[in-house]
PDB file of N, CA and C in Angstrom:
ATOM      1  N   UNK E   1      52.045  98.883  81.000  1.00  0.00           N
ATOM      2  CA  UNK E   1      52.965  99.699  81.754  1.00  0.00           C
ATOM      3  C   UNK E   1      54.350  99.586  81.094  1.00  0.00           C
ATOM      4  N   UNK E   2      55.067 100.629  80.966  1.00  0.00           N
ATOM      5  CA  UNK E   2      56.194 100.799  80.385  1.00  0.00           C
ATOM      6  C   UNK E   2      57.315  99.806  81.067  1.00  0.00           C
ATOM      7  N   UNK E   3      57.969  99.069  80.256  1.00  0.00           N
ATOM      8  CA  UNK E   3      59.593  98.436  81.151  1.00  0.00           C
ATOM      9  C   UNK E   3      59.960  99.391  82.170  1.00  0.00           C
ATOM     10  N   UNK E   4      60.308 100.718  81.742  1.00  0.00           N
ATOM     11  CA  UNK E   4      61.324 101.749  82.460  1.00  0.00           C
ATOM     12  C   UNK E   4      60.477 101.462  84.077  1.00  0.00           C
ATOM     13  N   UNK E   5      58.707 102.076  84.016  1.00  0.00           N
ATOM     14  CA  UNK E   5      58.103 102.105  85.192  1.00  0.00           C
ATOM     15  C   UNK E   5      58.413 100.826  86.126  1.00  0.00           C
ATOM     16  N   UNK E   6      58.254  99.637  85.076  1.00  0.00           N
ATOM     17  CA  UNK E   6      58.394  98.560  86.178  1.00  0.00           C
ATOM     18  C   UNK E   6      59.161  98.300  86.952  1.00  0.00           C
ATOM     19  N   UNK E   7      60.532  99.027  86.096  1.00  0.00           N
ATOM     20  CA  UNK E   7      61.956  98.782  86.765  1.00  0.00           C
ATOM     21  C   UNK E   7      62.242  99.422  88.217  1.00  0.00           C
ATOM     22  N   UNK E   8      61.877 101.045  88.045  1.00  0.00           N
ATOM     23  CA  UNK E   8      61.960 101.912  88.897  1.00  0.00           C
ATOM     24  C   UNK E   8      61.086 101.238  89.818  1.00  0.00           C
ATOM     25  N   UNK E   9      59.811 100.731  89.668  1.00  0.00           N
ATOM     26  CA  UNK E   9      58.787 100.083  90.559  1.00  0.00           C
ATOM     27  C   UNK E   9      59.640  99.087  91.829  1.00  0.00           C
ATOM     28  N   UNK E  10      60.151  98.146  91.227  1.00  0.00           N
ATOM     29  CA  UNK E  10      61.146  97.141  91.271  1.00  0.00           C
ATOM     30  C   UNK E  10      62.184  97.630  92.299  1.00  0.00           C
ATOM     31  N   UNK E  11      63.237  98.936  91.847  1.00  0.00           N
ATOM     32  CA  UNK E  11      64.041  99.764  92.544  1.00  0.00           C
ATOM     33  C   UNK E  11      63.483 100.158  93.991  1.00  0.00           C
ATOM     34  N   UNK E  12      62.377 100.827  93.923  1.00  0.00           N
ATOM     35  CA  UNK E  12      61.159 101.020  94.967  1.00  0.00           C
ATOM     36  C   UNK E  12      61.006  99.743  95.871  1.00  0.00           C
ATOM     37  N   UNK E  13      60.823  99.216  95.661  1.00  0.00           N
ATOM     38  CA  UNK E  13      60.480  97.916  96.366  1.00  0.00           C
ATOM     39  C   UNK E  13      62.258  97.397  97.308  1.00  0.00           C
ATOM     40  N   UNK E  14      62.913  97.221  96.256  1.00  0.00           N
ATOM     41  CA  UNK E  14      64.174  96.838  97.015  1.00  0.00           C
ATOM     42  C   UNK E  14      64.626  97.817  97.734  1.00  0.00           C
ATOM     43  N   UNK E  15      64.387  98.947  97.608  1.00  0.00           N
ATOM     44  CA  UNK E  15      65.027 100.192  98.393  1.00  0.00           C
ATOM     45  C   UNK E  15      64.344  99.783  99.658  1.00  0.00           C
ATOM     46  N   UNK E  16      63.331  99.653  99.504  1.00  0.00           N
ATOM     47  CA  UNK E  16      62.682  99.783 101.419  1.00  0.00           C
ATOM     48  C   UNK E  16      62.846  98.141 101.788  1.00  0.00           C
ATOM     49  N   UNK E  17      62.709  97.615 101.149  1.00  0.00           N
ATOM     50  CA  UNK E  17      63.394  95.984 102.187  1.00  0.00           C
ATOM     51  C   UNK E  17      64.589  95.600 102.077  1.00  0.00           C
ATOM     52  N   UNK E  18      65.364  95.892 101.509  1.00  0.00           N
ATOM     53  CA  UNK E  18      66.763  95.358 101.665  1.00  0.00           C
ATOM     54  C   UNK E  18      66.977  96.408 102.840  1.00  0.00           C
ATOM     55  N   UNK E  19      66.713  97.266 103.164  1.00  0.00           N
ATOM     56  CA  UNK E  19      67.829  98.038 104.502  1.00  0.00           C
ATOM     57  C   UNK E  19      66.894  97.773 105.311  1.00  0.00           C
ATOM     58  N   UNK E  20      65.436  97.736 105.407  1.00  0.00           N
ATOM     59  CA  UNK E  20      64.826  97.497 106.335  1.00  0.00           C
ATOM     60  C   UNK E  20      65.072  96.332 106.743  1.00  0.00           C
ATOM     61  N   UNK E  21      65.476  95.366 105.909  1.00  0.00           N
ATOM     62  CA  UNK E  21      65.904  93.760 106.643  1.00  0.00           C
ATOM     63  C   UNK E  21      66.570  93.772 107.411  1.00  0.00           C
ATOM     64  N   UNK E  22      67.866  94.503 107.338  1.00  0.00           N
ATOM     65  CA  UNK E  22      68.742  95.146 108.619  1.00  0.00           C
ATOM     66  C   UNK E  22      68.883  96.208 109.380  1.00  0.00           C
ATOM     67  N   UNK E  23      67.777  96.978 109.445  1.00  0.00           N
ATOM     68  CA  UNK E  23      68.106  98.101 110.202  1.00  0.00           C
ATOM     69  C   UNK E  23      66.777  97.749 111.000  1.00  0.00           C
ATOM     70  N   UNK E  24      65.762  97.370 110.691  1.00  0.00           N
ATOM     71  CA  UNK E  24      64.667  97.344 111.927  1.00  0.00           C
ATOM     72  C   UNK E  24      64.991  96.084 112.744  1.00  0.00           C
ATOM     73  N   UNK E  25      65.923  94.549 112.320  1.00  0.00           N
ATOM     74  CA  UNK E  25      66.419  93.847 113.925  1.00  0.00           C
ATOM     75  C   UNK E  25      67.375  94.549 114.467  1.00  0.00           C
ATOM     76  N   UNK E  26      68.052  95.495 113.842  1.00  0.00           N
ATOM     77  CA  UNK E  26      69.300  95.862 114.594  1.00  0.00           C
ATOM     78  C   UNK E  26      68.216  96.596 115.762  1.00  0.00           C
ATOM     79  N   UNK E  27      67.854  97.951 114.868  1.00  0.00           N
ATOM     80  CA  UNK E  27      67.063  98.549 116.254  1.00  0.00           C
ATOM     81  C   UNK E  27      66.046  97.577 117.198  1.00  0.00           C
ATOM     82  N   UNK E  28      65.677  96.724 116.739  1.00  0.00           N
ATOM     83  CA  UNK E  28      64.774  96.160 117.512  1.00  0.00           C
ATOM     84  C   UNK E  28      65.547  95.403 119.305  1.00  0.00           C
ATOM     85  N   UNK E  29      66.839  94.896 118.569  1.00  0.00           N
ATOM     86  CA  UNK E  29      67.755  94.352 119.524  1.00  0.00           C
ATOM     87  C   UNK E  29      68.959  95.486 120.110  1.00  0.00           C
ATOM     88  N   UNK E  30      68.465  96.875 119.918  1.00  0.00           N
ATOM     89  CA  UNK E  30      69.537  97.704 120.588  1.00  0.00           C
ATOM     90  C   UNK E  30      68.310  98.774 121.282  1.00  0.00           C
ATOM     91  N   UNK E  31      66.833  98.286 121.138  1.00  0.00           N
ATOM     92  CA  UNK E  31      65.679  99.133 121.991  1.00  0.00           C
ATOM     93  C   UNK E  31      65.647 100.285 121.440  1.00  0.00           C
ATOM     94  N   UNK E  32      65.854 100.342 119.903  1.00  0.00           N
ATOM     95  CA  UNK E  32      65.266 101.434 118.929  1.00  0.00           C
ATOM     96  C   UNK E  32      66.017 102.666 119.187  1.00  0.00           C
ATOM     97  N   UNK E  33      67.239 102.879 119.707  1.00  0.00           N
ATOM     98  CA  UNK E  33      68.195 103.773 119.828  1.00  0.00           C
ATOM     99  C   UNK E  33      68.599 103.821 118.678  1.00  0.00           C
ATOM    100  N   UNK E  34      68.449 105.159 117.743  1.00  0.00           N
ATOM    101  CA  UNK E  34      68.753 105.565 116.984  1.00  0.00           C
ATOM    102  C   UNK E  34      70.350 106.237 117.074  1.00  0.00           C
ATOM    103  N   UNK E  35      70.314 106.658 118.108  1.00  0.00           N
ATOM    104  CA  UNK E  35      71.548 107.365 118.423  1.00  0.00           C
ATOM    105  C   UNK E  35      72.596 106.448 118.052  1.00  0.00           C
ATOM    106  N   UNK E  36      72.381 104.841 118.715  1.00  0.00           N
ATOM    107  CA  UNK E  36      73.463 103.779 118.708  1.00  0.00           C
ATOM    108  C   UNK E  36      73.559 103.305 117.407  1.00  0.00           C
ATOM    109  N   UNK E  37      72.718 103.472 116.319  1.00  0.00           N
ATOM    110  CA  UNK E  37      72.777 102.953 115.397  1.00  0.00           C
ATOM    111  C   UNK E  37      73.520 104.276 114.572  1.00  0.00           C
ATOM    112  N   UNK E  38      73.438 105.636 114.980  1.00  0.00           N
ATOM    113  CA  UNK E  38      74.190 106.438 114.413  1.00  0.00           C
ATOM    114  C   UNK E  38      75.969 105.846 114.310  1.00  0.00           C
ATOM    115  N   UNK E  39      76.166 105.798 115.915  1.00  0.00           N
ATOM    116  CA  UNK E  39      77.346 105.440 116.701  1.00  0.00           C
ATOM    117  C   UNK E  39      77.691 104.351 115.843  1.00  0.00           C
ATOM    118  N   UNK E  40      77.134 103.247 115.632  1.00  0.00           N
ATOM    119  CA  UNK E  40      77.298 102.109 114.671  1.00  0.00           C
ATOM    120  C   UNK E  40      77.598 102.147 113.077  1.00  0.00           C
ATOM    121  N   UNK E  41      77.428 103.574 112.833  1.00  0.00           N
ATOM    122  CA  UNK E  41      77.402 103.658 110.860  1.00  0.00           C
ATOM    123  C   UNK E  41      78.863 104.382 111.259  1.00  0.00           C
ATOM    124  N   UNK E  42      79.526 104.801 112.172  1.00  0.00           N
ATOM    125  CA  UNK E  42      81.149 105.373 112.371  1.00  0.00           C
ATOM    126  C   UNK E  42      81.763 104.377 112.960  1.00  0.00           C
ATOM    127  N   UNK E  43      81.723 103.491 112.786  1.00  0.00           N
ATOM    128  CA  UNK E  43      82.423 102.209 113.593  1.00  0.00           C
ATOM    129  C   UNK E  43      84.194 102.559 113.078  1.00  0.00           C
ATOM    130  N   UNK E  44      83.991 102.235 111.963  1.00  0.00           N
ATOM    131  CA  UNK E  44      85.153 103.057 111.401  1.00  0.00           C
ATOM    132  C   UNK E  44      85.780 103.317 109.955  1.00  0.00           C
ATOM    133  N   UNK E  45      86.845 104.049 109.446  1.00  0.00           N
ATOM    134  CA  UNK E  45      86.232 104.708 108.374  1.00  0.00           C
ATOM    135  C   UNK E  45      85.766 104.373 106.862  1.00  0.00           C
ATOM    136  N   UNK E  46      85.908 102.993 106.796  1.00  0.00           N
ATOM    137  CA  UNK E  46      85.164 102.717 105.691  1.00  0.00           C
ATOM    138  C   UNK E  46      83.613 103.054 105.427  1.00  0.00           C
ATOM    139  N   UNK E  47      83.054 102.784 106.685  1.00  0.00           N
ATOM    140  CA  UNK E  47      81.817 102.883 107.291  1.00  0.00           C
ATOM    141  C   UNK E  47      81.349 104.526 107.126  1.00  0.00           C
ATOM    142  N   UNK E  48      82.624 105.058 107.707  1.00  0.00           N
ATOM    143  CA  UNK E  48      82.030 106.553 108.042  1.00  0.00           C
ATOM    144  C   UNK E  48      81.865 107.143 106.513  1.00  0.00           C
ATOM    145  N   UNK E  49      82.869 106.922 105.342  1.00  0.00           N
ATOM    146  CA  UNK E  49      82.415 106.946 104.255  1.00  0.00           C
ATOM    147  C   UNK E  49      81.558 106.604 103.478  1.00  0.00           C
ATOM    148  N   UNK E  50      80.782 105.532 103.999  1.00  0.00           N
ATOM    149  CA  UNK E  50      79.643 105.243 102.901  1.00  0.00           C
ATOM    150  C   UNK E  50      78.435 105.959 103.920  1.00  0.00           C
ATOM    151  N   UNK E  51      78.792 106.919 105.506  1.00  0.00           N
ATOM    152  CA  UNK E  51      77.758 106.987 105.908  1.00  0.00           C
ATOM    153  C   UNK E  51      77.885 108.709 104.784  1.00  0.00           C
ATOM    154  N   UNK E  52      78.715 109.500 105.029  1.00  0.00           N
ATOM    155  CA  UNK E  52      78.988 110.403 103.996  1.00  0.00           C
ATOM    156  C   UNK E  52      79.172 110.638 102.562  1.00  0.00           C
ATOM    157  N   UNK E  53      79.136 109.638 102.244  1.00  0.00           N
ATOM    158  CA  UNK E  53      78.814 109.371 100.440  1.00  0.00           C
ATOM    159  C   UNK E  53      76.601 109.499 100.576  1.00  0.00           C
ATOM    160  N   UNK E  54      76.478 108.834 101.545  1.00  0.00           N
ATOM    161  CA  UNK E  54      74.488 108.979 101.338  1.00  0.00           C
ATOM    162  C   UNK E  54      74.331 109.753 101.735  1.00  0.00           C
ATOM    163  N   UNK E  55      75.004 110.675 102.380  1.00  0.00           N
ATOM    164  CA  UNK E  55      74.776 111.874 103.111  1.00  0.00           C
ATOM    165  C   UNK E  55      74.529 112.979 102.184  1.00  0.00           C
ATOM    166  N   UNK E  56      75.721 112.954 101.568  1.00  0.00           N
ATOM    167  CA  UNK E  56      75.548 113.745 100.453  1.00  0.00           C
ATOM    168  C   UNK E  56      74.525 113.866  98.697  1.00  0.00           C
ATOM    169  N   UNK E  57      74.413 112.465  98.616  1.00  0.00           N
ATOM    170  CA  UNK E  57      73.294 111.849  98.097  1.00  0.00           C
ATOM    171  C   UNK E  57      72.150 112.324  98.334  1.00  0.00           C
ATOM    172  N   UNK E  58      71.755 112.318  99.384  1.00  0.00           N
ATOM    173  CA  UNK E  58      70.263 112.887 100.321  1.00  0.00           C
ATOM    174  C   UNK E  58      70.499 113.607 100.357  1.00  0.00           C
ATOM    175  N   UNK E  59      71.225 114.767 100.157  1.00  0.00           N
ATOM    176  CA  UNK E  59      71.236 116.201 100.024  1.00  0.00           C
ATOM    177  C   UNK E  59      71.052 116.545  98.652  1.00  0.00           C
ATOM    178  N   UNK E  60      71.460 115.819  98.409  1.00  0.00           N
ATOM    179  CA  UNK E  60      71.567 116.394  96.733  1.00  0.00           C
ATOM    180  C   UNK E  60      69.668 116.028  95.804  1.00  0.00           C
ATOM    181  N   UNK E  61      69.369 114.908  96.289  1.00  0.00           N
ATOM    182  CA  UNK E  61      68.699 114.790  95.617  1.00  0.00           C
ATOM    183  C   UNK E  61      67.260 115.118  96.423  1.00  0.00           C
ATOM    184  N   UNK E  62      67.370 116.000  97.553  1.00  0.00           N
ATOM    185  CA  UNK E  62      66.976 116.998  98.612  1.00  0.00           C
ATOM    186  C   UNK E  62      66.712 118.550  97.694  1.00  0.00           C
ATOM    187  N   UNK E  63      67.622 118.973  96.828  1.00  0.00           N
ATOM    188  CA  UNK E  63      67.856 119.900  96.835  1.00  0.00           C
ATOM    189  C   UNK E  63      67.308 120.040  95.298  1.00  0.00           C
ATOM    190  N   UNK E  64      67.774 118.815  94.666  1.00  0.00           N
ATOM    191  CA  UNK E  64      67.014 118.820  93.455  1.00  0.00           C
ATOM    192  C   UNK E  64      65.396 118.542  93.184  1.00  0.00           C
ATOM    193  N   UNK E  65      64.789 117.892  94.044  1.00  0.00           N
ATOM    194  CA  UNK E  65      63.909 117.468  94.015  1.00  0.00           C
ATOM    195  C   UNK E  65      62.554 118.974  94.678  1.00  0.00           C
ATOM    196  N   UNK E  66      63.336 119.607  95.110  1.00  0.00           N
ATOM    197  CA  UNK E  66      62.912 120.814  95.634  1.00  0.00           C
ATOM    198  C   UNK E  66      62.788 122.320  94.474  1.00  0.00           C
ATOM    199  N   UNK E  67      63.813 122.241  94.262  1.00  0.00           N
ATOM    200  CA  UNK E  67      63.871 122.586  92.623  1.00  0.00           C
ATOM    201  C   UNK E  67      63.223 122.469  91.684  1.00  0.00           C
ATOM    202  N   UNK E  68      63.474 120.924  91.460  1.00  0.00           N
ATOM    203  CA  UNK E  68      62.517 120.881  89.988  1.00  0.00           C
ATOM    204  C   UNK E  68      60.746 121.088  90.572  1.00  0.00           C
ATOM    205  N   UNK E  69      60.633 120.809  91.402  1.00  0.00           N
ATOM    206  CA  UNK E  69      59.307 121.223  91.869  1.00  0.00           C
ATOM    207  C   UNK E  69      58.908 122.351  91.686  1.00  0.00           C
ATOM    208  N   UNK E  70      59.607 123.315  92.290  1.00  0.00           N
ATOM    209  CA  UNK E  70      59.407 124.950  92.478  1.00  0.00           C
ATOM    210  C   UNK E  70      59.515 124.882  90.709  1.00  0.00           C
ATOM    211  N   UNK E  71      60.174 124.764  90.391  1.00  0.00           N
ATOM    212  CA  UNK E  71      60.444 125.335  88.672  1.00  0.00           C
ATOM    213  C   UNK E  71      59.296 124.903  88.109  1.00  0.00           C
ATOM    214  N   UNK E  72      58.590 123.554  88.327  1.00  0.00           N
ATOM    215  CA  UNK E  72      57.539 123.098  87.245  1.00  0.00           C
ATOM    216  C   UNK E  72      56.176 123.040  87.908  1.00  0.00           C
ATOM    217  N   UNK E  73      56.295 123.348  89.422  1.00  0.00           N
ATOM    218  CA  UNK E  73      55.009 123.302  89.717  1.00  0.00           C
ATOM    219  C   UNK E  73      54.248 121.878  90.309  1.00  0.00           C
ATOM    220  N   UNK E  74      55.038 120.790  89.945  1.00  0.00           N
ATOM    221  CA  UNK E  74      54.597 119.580  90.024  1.00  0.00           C
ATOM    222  C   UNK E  74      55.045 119.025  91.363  1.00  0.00           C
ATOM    223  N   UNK E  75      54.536 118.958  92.347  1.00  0.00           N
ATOM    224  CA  UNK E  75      54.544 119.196  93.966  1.00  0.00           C
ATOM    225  C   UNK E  75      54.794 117.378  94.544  1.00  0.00           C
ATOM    226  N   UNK E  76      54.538 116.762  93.854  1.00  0.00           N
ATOM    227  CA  UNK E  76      54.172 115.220  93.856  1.00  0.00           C
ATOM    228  C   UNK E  76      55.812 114.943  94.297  1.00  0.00           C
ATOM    229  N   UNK E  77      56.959 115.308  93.096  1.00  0.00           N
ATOM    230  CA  UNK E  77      57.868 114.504  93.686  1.00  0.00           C
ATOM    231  C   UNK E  77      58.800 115.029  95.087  1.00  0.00           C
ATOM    232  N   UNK E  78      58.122 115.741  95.571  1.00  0.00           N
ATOM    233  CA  UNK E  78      58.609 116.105  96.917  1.00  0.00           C
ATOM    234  C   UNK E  78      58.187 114.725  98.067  1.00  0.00           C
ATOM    235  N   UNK E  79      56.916 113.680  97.842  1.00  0.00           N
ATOM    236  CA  UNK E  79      57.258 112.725  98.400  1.00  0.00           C
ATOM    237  C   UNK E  79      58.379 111.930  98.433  1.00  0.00           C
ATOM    238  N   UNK E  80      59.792 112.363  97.545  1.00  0.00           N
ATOM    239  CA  UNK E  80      60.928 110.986  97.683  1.00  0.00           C
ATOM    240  C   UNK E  80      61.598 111.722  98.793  1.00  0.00           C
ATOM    241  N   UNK E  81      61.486 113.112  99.297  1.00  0.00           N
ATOM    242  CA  UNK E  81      61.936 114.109 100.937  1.00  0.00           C
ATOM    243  C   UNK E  81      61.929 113.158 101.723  1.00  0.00           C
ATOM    244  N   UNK E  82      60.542 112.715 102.438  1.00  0.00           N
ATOM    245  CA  UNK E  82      60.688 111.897 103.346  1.00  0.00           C
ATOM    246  C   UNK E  82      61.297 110.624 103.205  1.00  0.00           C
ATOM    247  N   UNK E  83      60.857 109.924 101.996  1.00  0.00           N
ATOM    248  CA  UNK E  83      61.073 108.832 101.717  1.00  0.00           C
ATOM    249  C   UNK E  83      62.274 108.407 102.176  1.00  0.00           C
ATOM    250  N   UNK E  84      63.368 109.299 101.480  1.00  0.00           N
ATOM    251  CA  UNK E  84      64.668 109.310 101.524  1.00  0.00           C
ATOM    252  C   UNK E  84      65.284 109.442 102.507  1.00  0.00           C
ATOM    253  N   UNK E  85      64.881 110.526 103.975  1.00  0.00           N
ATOM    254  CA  UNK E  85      65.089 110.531 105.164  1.00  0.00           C
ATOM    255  C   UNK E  85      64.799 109.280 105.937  1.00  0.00           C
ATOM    256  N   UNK E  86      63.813 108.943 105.853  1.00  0.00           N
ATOM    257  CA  UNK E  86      62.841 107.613 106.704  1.00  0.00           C
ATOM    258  C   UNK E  86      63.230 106.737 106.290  1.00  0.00           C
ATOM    259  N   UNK E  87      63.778 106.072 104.921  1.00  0.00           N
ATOM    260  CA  UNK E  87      64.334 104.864 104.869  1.00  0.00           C
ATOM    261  C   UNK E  87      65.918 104.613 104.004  1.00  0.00           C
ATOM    262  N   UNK E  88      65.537 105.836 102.790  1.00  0.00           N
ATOM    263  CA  UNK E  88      67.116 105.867 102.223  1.00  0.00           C
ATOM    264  C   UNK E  88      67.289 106.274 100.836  1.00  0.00           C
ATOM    265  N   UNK E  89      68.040 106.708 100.653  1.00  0.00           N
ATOM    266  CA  UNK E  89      68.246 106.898  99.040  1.00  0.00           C
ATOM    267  C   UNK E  89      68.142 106.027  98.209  1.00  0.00           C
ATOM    268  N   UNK E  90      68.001 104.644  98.694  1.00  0.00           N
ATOM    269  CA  UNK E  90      67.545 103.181  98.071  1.00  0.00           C
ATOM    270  C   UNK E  90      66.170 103.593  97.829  1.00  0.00           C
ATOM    271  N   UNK E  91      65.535 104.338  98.254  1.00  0.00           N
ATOM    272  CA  UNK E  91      64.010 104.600  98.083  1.00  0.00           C
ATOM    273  C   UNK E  91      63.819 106.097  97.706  1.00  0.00           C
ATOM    274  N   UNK E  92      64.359 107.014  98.194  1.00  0.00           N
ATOM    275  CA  UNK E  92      63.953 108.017  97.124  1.00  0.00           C
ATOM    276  C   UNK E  92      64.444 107.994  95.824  1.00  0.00           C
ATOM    277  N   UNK E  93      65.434 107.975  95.362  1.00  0.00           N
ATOM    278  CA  UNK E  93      66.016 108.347  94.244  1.00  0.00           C
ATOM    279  C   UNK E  93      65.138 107.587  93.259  1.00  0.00           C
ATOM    280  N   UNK E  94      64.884 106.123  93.173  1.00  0.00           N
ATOM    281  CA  UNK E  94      63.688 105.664  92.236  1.00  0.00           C
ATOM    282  C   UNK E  94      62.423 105.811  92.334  1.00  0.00           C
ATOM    283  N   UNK E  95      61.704 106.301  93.806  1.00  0.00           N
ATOM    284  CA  UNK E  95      60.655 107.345  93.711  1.00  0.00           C
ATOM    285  C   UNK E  95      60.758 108.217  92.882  1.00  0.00           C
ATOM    286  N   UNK E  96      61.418 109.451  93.786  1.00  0.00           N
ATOM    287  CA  UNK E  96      61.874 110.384  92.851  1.00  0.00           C
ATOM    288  C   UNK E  96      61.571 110.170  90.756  1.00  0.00           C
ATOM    289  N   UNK E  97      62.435 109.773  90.679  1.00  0.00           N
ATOM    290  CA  UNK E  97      62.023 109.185  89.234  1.00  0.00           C
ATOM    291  C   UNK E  97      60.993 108.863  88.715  1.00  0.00           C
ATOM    292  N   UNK E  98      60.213 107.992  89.377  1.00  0.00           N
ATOM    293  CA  UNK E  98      59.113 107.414  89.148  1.00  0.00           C
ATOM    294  C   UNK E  98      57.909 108.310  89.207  1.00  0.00           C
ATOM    295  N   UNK E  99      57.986 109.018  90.328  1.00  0.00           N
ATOM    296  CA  UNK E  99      56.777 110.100  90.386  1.00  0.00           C
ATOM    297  C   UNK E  99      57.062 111.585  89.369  1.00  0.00           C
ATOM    298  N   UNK E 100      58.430 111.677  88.977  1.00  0.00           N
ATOM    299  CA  UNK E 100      58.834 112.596  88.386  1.00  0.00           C
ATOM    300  C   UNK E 100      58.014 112.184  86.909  1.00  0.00           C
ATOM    301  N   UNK E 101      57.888 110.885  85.904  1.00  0.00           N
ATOM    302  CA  UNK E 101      57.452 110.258  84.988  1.00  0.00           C
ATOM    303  C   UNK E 101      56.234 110.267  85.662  1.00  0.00           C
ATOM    304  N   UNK E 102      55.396 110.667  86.572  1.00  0.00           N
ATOM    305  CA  UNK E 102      53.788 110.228  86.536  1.00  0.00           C
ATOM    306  C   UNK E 102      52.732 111.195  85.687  1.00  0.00           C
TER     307      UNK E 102
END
């Protein structure tokens, strides 16, 4: 297996447990209110900026990933969509990549 794959592999992996380490006790100890954990990423505006810096991130790579699909036909990397919604741009964007190289 190529270095590059392992790396992105690697990327993959830390994307979904490093935020999941903190975002599933938070919800677990606020009774899975998503809403409050919205309320919680605007605490204030340093916060509200890095919630709008991924915001835009996940759009972008929303929009590209939709794209290069339609253009090449290759339907696969539309799994980093959810990915990226459901846990984060820590996890699509080296999906993305990774399935883009499959």
């Amino acid at each position: 297996m190529p270095p590059f794959r392992i790396v992105l592999i690697l990327l993959c992996v830390a994307g979904i447990v490093l935020p999941m380490r903190y975002f599933l006790p938070w919800l677990s100890a606020n009774d899975w209110d998503l809403m409050a954990m919205v309320d919680a990423w605007h605490v204030n505006d340093a916060s509200s900026g890095l919630v709008w810096d991924l915001t835009v991130a996940a759009l972008t790579l929303t929009v590209w990933s939709i794209w290069e699909s339609i253009r090449t036909r290759r339907w696969i990397g539309l799994l980093a969509i959810p990915a990226t919604y459901f846990v984060g741009v820590s996890l699509g964007l080296p999906l993305y990549l990774l399935l883009r190289r499959a």
